[in-house]
Short mmCIF file of C-alpha atoms in Angstrom, two decimals:
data_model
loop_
_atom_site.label_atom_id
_atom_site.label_comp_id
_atom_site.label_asym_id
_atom_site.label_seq_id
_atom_site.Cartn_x
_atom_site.Cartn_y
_atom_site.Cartn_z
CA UNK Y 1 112.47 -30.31 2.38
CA UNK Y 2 110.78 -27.34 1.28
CA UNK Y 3 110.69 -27.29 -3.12
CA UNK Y 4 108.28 -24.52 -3.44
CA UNK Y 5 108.72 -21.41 -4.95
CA UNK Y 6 109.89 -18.46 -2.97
CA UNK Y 7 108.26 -15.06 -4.02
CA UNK Y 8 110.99 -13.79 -5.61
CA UNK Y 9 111.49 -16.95 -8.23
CA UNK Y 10 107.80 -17.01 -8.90
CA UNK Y 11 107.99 -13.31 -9.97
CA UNK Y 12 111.21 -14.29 -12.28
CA UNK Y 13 109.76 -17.18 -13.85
CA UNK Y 14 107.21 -15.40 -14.59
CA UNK Y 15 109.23 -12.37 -16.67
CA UNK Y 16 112.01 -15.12 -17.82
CA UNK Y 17 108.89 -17.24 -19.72
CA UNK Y 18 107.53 -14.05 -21.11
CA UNK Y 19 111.16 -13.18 -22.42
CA UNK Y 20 111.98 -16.69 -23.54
CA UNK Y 21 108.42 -16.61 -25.61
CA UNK Y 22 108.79 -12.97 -26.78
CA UNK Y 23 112.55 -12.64 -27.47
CA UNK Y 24 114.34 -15.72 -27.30
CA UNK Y 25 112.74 -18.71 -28.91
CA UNK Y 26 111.87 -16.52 -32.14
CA UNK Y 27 115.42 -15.28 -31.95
CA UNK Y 28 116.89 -18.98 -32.43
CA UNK Y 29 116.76 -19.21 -36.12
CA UNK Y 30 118.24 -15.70 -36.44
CA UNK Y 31 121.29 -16.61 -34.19
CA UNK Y 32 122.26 -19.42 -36.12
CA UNK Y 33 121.30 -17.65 -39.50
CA UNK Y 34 123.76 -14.39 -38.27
CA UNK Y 35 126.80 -17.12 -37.30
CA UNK Y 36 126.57 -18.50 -40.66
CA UNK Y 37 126.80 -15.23 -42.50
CA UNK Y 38 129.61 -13.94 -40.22
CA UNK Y 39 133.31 -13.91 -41.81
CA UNK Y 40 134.55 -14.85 -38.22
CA UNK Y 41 131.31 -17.64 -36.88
CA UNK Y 42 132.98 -17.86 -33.13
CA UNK Y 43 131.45 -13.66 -33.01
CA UNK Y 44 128.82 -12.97 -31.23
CA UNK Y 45 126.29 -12.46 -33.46
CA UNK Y 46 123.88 -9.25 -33.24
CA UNK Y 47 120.60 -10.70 -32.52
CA UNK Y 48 122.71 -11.63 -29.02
CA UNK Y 49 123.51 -8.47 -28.23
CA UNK Y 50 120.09 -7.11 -28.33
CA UNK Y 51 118.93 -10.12 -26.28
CA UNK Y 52 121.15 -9.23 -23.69
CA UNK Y 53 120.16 -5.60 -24.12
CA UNK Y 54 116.55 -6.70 -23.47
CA UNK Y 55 117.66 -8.87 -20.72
CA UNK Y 56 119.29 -5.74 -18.29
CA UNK Y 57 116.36 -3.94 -18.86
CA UNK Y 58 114.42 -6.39 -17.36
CA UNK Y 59 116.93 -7.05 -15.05
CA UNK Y 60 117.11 -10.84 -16.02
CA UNK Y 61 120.93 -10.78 -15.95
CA UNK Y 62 123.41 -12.69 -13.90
CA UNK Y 63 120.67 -14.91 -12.04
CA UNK Y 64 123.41 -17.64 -11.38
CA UNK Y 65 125.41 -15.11 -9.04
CA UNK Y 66 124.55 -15.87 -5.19
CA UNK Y 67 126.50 -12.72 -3.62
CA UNK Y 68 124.01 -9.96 -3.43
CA UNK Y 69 126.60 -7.56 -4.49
CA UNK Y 70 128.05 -9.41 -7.43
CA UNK Y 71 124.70 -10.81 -8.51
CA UNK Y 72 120.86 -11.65 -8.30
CA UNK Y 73 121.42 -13.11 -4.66
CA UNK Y 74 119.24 -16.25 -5.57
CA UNK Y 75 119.81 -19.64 -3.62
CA UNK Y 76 120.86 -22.78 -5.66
CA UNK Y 77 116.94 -23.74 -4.92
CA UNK Y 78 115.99 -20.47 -6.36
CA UNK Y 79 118.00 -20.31 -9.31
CA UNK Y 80 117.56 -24.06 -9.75
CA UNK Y 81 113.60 -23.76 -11.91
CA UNK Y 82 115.19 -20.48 -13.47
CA UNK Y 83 118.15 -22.01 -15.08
CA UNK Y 84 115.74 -24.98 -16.27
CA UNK Y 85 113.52 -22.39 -18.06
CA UNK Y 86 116.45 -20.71 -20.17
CA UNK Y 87 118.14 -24.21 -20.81
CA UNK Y 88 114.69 -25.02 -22.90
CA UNK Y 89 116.62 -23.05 -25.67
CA UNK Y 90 119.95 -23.66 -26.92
CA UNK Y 91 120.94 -19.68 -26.66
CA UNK Y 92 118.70 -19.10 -23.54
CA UNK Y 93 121.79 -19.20 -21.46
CA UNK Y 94 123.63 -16.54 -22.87
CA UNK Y 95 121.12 -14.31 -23.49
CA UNK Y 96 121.18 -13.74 -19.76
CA UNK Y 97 124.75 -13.82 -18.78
CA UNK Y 98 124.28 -17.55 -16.93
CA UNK Y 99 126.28 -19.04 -19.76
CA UNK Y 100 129.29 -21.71 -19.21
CA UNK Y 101 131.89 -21.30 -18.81
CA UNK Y 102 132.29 -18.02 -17.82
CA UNK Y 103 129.80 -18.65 -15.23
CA UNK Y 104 132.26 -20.80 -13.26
CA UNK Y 105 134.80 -18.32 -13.75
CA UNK Y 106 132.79 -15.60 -12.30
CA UNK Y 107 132.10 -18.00 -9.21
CA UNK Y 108 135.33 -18.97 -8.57
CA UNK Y 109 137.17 -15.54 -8.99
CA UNK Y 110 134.16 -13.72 -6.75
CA UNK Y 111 135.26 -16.85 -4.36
CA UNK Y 112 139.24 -16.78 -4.05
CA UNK Y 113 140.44 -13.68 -6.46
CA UNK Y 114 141.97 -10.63 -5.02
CA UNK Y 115 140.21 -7.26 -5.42
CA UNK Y 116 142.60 -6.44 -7.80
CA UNK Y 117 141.85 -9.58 -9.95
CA UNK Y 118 138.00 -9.04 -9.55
CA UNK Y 119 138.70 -5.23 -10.87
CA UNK Y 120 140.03 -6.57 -13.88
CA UNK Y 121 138.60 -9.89 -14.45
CA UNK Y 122 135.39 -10.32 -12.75
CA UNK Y 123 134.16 -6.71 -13.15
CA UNK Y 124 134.09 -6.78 -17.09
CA UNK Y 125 132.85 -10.72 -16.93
CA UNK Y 126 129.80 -9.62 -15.06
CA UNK Y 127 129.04 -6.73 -17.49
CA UNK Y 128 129.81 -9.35 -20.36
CA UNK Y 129 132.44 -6.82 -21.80
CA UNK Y 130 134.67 -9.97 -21.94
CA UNK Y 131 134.02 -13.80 -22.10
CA UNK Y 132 136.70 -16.35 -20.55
CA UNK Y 133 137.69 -19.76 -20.90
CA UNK Y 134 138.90 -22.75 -18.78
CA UNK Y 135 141.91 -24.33 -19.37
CA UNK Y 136 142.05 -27.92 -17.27
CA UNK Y 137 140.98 -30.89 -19.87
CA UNK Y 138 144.36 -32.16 -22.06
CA UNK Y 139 144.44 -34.55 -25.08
CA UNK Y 140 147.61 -37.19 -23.41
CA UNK Y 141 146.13 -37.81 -20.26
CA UNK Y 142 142.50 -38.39 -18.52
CA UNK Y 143 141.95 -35.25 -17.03
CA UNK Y 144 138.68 -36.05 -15.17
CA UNK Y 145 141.41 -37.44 -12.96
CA UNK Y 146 142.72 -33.91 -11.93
CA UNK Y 147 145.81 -35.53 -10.56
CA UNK Y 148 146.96 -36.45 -13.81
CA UNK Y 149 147.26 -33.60 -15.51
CA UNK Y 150 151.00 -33.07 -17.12
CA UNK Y 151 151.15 -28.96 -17.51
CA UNK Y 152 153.29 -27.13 -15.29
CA UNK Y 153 153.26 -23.91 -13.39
CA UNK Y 154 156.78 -23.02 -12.79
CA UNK Y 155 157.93 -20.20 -10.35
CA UNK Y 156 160.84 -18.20 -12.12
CA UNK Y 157 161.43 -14.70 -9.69
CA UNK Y 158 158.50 -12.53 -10.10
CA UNK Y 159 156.83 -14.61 -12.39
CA UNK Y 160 155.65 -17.61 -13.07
CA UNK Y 161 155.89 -19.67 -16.49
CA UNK Y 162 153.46 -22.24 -18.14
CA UNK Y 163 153.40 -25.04 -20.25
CA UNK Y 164 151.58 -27.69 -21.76
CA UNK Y 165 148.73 -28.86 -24.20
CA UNK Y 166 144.95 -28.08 -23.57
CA UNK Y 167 141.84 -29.13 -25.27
CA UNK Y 168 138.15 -28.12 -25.14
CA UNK Y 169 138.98 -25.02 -23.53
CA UNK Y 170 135.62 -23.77 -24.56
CA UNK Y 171 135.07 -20.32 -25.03
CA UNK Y 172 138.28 -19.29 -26.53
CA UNK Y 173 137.52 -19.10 -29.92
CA UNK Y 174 135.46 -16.09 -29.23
CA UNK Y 175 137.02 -13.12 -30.37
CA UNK Y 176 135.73 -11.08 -26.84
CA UNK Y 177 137.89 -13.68 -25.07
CA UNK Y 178 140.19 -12.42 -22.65
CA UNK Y 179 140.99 -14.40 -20.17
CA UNK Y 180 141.76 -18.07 -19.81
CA UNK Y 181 142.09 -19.68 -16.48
CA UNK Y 182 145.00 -21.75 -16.87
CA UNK Y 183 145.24 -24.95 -14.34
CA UNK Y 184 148.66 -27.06 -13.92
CA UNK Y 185 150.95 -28.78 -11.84
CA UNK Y 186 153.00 -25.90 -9.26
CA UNK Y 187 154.92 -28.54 -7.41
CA UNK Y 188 154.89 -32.37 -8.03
CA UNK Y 189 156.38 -33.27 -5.22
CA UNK Y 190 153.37 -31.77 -3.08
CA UNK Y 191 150.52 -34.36 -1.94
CA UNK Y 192 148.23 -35.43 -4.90
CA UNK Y 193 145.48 -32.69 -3.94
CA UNK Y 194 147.89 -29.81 -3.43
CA UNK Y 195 150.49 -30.06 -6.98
CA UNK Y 196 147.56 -28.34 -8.46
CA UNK Y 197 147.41 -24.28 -9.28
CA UNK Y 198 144.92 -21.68 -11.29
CA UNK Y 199 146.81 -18.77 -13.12
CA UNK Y 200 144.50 -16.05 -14.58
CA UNK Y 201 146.13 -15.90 -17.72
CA UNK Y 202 145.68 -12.95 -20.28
CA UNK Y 203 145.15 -14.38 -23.85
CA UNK Y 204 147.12 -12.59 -25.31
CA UNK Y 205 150.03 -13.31 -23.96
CA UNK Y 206 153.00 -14.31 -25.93
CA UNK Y 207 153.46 -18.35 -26.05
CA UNK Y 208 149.52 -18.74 -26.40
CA UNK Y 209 148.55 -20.76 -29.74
CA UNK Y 210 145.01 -21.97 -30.81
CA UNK Y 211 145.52 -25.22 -32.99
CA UNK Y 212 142.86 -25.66 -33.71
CA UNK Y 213 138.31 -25.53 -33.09
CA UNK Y 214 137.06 -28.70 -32.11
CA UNK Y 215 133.62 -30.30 -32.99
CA UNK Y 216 131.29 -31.77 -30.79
CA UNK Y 217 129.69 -34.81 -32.93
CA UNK Y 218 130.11 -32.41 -35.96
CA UNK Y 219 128.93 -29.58 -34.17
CA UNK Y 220 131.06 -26.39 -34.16
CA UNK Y 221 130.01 -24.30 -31.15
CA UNK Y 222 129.63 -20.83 -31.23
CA UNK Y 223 132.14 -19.98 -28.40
CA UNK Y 224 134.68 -22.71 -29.72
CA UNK Y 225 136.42 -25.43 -28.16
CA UNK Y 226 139.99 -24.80 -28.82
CA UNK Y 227 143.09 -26.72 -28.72
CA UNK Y 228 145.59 -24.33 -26.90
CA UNK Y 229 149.50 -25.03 -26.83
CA UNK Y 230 151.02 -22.95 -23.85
CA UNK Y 231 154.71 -22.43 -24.71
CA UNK Y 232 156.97 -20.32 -21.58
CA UNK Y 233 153.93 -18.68 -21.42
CA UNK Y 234 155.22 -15.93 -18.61
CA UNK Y 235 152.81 -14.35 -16.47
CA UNK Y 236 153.20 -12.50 -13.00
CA UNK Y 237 153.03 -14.57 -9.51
CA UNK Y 238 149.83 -11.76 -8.78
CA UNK Y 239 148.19 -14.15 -11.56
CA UNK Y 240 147.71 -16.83 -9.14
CA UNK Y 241 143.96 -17.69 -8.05
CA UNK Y 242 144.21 -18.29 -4.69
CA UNK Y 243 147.23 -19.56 -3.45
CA UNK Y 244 150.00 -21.97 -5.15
CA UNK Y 245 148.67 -25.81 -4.45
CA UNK Y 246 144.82 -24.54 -3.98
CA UNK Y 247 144.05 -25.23 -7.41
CA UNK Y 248 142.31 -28.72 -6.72
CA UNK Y 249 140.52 -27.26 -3.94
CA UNK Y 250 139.12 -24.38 -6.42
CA UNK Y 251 138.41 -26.78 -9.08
CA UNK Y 252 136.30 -28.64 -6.38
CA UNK Y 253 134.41 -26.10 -5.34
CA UNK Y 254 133.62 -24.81 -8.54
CA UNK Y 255 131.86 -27.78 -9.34
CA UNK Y 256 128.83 -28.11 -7.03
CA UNK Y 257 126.29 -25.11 -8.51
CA UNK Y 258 128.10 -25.75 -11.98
CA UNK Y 259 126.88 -29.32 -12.34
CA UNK Y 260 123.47 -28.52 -10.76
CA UNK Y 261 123.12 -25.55 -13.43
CA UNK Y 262 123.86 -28.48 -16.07
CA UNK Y 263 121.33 -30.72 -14.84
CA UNK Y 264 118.86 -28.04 -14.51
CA UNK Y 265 119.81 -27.21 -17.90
CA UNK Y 266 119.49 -30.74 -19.33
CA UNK Y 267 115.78 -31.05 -17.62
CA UNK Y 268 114.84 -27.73 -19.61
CA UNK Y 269 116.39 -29.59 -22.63
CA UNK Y 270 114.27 -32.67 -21.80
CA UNK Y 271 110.93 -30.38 -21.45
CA UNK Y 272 111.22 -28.98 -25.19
CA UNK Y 273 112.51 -32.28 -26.35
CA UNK Y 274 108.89 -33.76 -25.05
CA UNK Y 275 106.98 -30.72 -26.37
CA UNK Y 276 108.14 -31.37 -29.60
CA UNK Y 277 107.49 -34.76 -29.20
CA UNK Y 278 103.92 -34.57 -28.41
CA UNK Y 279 103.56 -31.77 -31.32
CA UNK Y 280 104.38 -34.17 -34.03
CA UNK Y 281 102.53 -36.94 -32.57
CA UNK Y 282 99.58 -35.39 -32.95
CA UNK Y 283 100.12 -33.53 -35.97
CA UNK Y 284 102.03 -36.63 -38.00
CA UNK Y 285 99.60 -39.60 -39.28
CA UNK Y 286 101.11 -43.21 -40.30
CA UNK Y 287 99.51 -46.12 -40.68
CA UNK Y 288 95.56 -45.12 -40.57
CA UNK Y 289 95.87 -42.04 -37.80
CA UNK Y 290 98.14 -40.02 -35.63
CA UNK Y 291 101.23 -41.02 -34.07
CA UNK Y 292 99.68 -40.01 -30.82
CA UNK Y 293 97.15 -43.07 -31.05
CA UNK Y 294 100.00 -45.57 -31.17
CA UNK Y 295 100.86 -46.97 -27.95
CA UNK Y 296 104.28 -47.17 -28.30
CA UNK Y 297 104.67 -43.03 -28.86
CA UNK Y 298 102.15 -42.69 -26.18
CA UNK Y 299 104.54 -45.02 -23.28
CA UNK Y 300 107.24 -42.67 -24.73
CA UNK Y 301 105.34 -39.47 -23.51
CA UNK Y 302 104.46 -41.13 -20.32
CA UNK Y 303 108.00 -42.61 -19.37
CA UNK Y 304 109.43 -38.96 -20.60
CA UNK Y 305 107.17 -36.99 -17.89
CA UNK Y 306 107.94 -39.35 -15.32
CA UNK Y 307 111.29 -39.73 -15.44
CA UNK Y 308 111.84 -35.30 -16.37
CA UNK Y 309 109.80 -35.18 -12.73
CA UNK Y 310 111.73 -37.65 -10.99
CA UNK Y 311 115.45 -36.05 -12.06
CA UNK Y 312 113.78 -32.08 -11.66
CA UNK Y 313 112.52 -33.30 -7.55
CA UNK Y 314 116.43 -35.09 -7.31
CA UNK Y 315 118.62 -31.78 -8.74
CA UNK Y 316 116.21 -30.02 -6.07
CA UNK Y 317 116.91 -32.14 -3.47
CA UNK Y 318 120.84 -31.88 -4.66
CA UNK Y 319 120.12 -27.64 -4.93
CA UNK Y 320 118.97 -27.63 -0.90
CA UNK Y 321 121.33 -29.45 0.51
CA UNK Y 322 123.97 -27.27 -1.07
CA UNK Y 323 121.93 -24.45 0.32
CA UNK Y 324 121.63 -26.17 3.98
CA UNK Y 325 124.40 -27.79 4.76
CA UNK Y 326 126.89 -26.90 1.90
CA UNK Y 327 128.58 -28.43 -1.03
CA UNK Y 328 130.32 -31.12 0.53
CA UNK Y 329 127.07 -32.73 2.38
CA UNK Y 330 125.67 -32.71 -1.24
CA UNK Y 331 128.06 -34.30 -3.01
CA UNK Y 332 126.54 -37.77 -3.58
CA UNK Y 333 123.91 -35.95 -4.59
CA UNK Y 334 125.23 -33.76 -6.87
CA UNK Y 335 127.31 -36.34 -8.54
CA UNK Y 336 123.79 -38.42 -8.84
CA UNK Y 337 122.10 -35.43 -10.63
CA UNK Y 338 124.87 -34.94 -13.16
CA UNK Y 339 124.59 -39.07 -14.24
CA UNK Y 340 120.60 -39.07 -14.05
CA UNK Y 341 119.79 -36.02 -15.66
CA UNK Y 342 121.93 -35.75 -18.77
CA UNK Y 343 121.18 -39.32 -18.81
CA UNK Y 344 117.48 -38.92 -19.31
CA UNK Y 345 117.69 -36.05 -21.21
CA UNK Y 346 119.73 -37.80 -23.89
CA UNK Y 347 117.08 -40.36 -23.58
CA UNK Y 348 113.38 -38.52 -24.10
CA UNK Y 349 115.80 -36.57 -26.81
CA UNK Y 350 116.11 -39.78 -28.51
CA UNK Y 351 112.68 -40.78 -28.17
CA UNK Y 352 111.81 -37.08 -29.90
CA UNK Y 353 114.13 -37.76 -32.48
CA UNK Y 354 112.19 -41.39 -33.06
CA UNK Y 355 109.28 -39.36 -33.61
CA UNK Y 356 109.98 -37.01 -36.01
CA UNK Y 357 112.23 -39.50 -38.18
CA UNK Y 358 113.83 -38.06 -40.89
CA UNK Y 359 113.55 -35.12 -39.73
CA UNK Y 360 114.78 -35.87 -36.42
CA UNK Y 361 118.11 -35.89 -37.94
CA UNK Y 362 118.14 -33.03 -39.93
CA UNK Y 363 118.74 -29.23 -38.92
CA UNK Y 364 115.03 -28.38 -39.30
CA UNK Y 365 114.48 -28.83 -35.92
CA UNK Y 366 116.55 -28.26 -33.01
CA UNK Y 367 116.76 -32.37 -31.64
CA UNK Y 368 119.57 -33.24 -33.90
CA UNK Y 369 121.59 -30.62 -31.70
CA UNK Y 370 120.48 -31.66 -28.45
CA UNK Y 371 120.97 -35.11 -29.34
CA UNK Y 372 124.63 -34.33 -29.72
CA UNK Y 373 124.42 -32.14 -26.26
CA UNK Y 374 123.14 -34.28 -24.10
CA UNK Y 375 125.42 -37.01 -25.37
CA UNK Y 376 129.07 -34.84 -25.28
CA UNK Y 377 127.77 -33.77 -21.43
CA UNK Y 378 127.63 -37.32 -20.09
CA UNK Y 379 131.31 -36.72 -21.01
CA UNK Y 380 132.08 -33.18 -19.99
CA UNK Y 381 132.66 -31.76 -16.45
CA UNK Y 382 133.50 -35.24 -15.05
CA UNK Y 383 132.32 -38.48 -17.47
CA UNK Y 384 129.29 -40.51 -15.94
CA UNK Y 385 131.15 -43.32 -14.52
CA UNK Y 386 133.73 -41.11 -12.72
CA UNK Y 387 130.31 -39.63 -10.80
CA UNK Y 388 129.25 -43.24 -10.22
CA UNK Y 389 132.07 -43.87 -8.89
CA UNK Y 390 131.85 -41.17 -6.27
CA UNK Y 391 128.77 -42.12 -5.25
CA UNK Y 392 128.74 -45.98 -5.19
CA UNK Y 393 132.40 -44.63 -2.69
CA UNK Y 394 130.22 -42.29 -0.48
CA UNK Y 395 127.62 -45.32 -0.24
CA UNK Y 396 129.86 -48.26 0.73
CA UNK Y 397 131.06 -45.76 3.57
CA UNK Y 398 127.67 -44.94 4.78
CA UNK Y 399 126.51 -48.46 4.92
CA UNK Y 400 129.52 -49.28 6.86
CA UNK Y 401 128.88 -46.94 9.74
CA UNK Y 402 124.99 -47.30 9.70
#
């Protein structure tokens, strides 16, 4: 295994920092402060849309895309230290177009959607003239179990016509969304794997309600996370992503880069976490000196750069063998890199938080939000134990036929 830097990712980490030091970091308080004033806070704010301005012009835009034509080209390996570089800031992400979940959406519909689709969908996404949302999770049933999901996609002539209850279908809050990629049960008496379809659905179609904007630990996301009731929502059969039953498959395949741009993302999360960390411990006295000269702030440095190294060398690992020998040889590892990483991130956050006390907790610094992140994304795209599960599965059947 080869982790080291090709040409091309050197060069981009090296604009990205200066961007993310010039433009985004001191654009963080102004984001938040431009949401709050807004009449409508799921807008996209202004400071935003100069960032991405910026961004073009540097061409630091749609890094995440691995088709040449559709994107920056870059491997999962190359992309892999770029994505950890914007995730050091909450709105780093965006800024550059490589923002969830519209970033699946653009993978899956440059992957299975017609031309026609891509014209009118993916086109606009990639120019971020639109935003979309994903419409899988649902409030009756465990939907990390994909197979027990109760919405239906029901052929009627020409078209076809949905129905059910969605939840955390972030992204449609946002008044530039679009497009919501609907996923539900085409034929229940199929095998488990093939009842599944995607329907590119229009928002504003007629039988689409937002009940409401969800939290996350008391934290209302910019984008949203709506609760969406789908009512004989009718759309045409050219809607369909792929083909009817396929939509298992998709969701599969959609989730390989997207949970290695997560972990990435929580190890860039980790790394400003422990910068903070070691900024108040040597800046904060108690007890007779600095926090820094207490030993039990200083193992909390130590264990955080260890264990940030150890889950940055295993997404790498996870980020090569997609690029070798493709998503499905990497899937104990990519399960393993969605468990460890968010899992340590939540942990140096923690420690970070411990260190600033009071403080810690408050708004006045940017751990109280991270705190909440990294714990709502050992839930999100797939809870911890359901990964654990897949790999303890893939183990078992590798020691058996060692």
């Amino acid at each position: 295994m080869d982790f080291d830097y090709s040409p091309r990712t050197t060069a981009l980490l090296e604009r990205l920092g200066t961007f993310m030091t010039e433009h985004v970091y001191p654009a963080e308080a102004v984001y938040d402060a431009q949401v709050e004033a807004s009449a409508n806070p799921h807008e996209q704010p202004q400071v935003m849309r100069d960032l991405q301005a910026i961004a073009r012009e540097q061409g630091l835009w749609n890094l995440f895309m691995t088709h040449y034509d559709l994107g920056a080209g870059l491997t999962n390996l190359e992309y892999a230290p770029l994505a950890e570089l914007v995730g050091r800031s909450i709105i780093g992400n965006e800024a550059i177009n490589c923002s969830a979940p519209d970033t699946g959406n653009m993978e899956i519909l440059a992957m299975y959607g017609t031309d026609a689709q891509k014209d009118e969908w993916l086109k606009p996404l990639l120019e971020c003239q639109i935003r979309s949302a994903f419409a899988m999770t649902e409030p009756d049933v465990a939907s990390s179990d994909a197979t027990n999901i109760t919405s239906t996609i029901r052929r009627d002539g020409n078209d076809y016509v949905l129905n059910g209850r969605k939840w955390y279908a972030s992204g449609v809050l946002d008044p530039d969304c679009k497009l919501v990629i609907f996923m539900g049960k085409s034929d229940v008496d199929a095998p488990s794997y093939r009842q599944q379809s995607m329907v590119l659905v229009p928002l504003d179609t007629p039988g689409i309600e937002i009940l409401r904007d969800l939290p996350m630990f008391g934290y209302r996301d910019r984008l949203g996370h709506g609760e969406v009731q789908f009512t004989d929502v009718r759309v045409p059969v050219t809607t369909i992503l792929g083909e009817e039953g396929g939509g298992f498959a998709i969701a599969q395949g959609r989730l390989g880069p997207g949970r290695m741009h997560y972990a990435m993302r929580a190890i860039g999360f980790a790394e400003r976490a422990l910068q903070l960390m070691c900024q108040r411990a040597v800046s904060r006295e108690a007890f007779g000196g600095p926090l820094a000269d207490r030993g039990v702030v200083r193992e909390w440095i130590a264990r955080s750069r260890m264990e940030i190294d150890q889950i940055r060398l295993l997404t790498l690992k996870a980020s090569w063998l997609m690029d070798t020998a493709g998503n499905a040889a990497a899937r104990s590892e990519v399960a393993a890199i969605k468990v460890a990483a968010m899992e340590t991130a939540h942990t140096v956050v923690n420690r970070a938080v411990q260190t600033y006390g009071a403080a810690g907790v408050s708004d006045d610094t940017v751990l109280a939000r991270l705190f909440a992140i990294t714990r709502a994304l050992q839930i999100a795209d797939g809870p911890t134990e359901v990964h654990l599960r897949t790999i303890a599965r893939l183990e078992l059947k590798n020691q058996a036929t060692a």
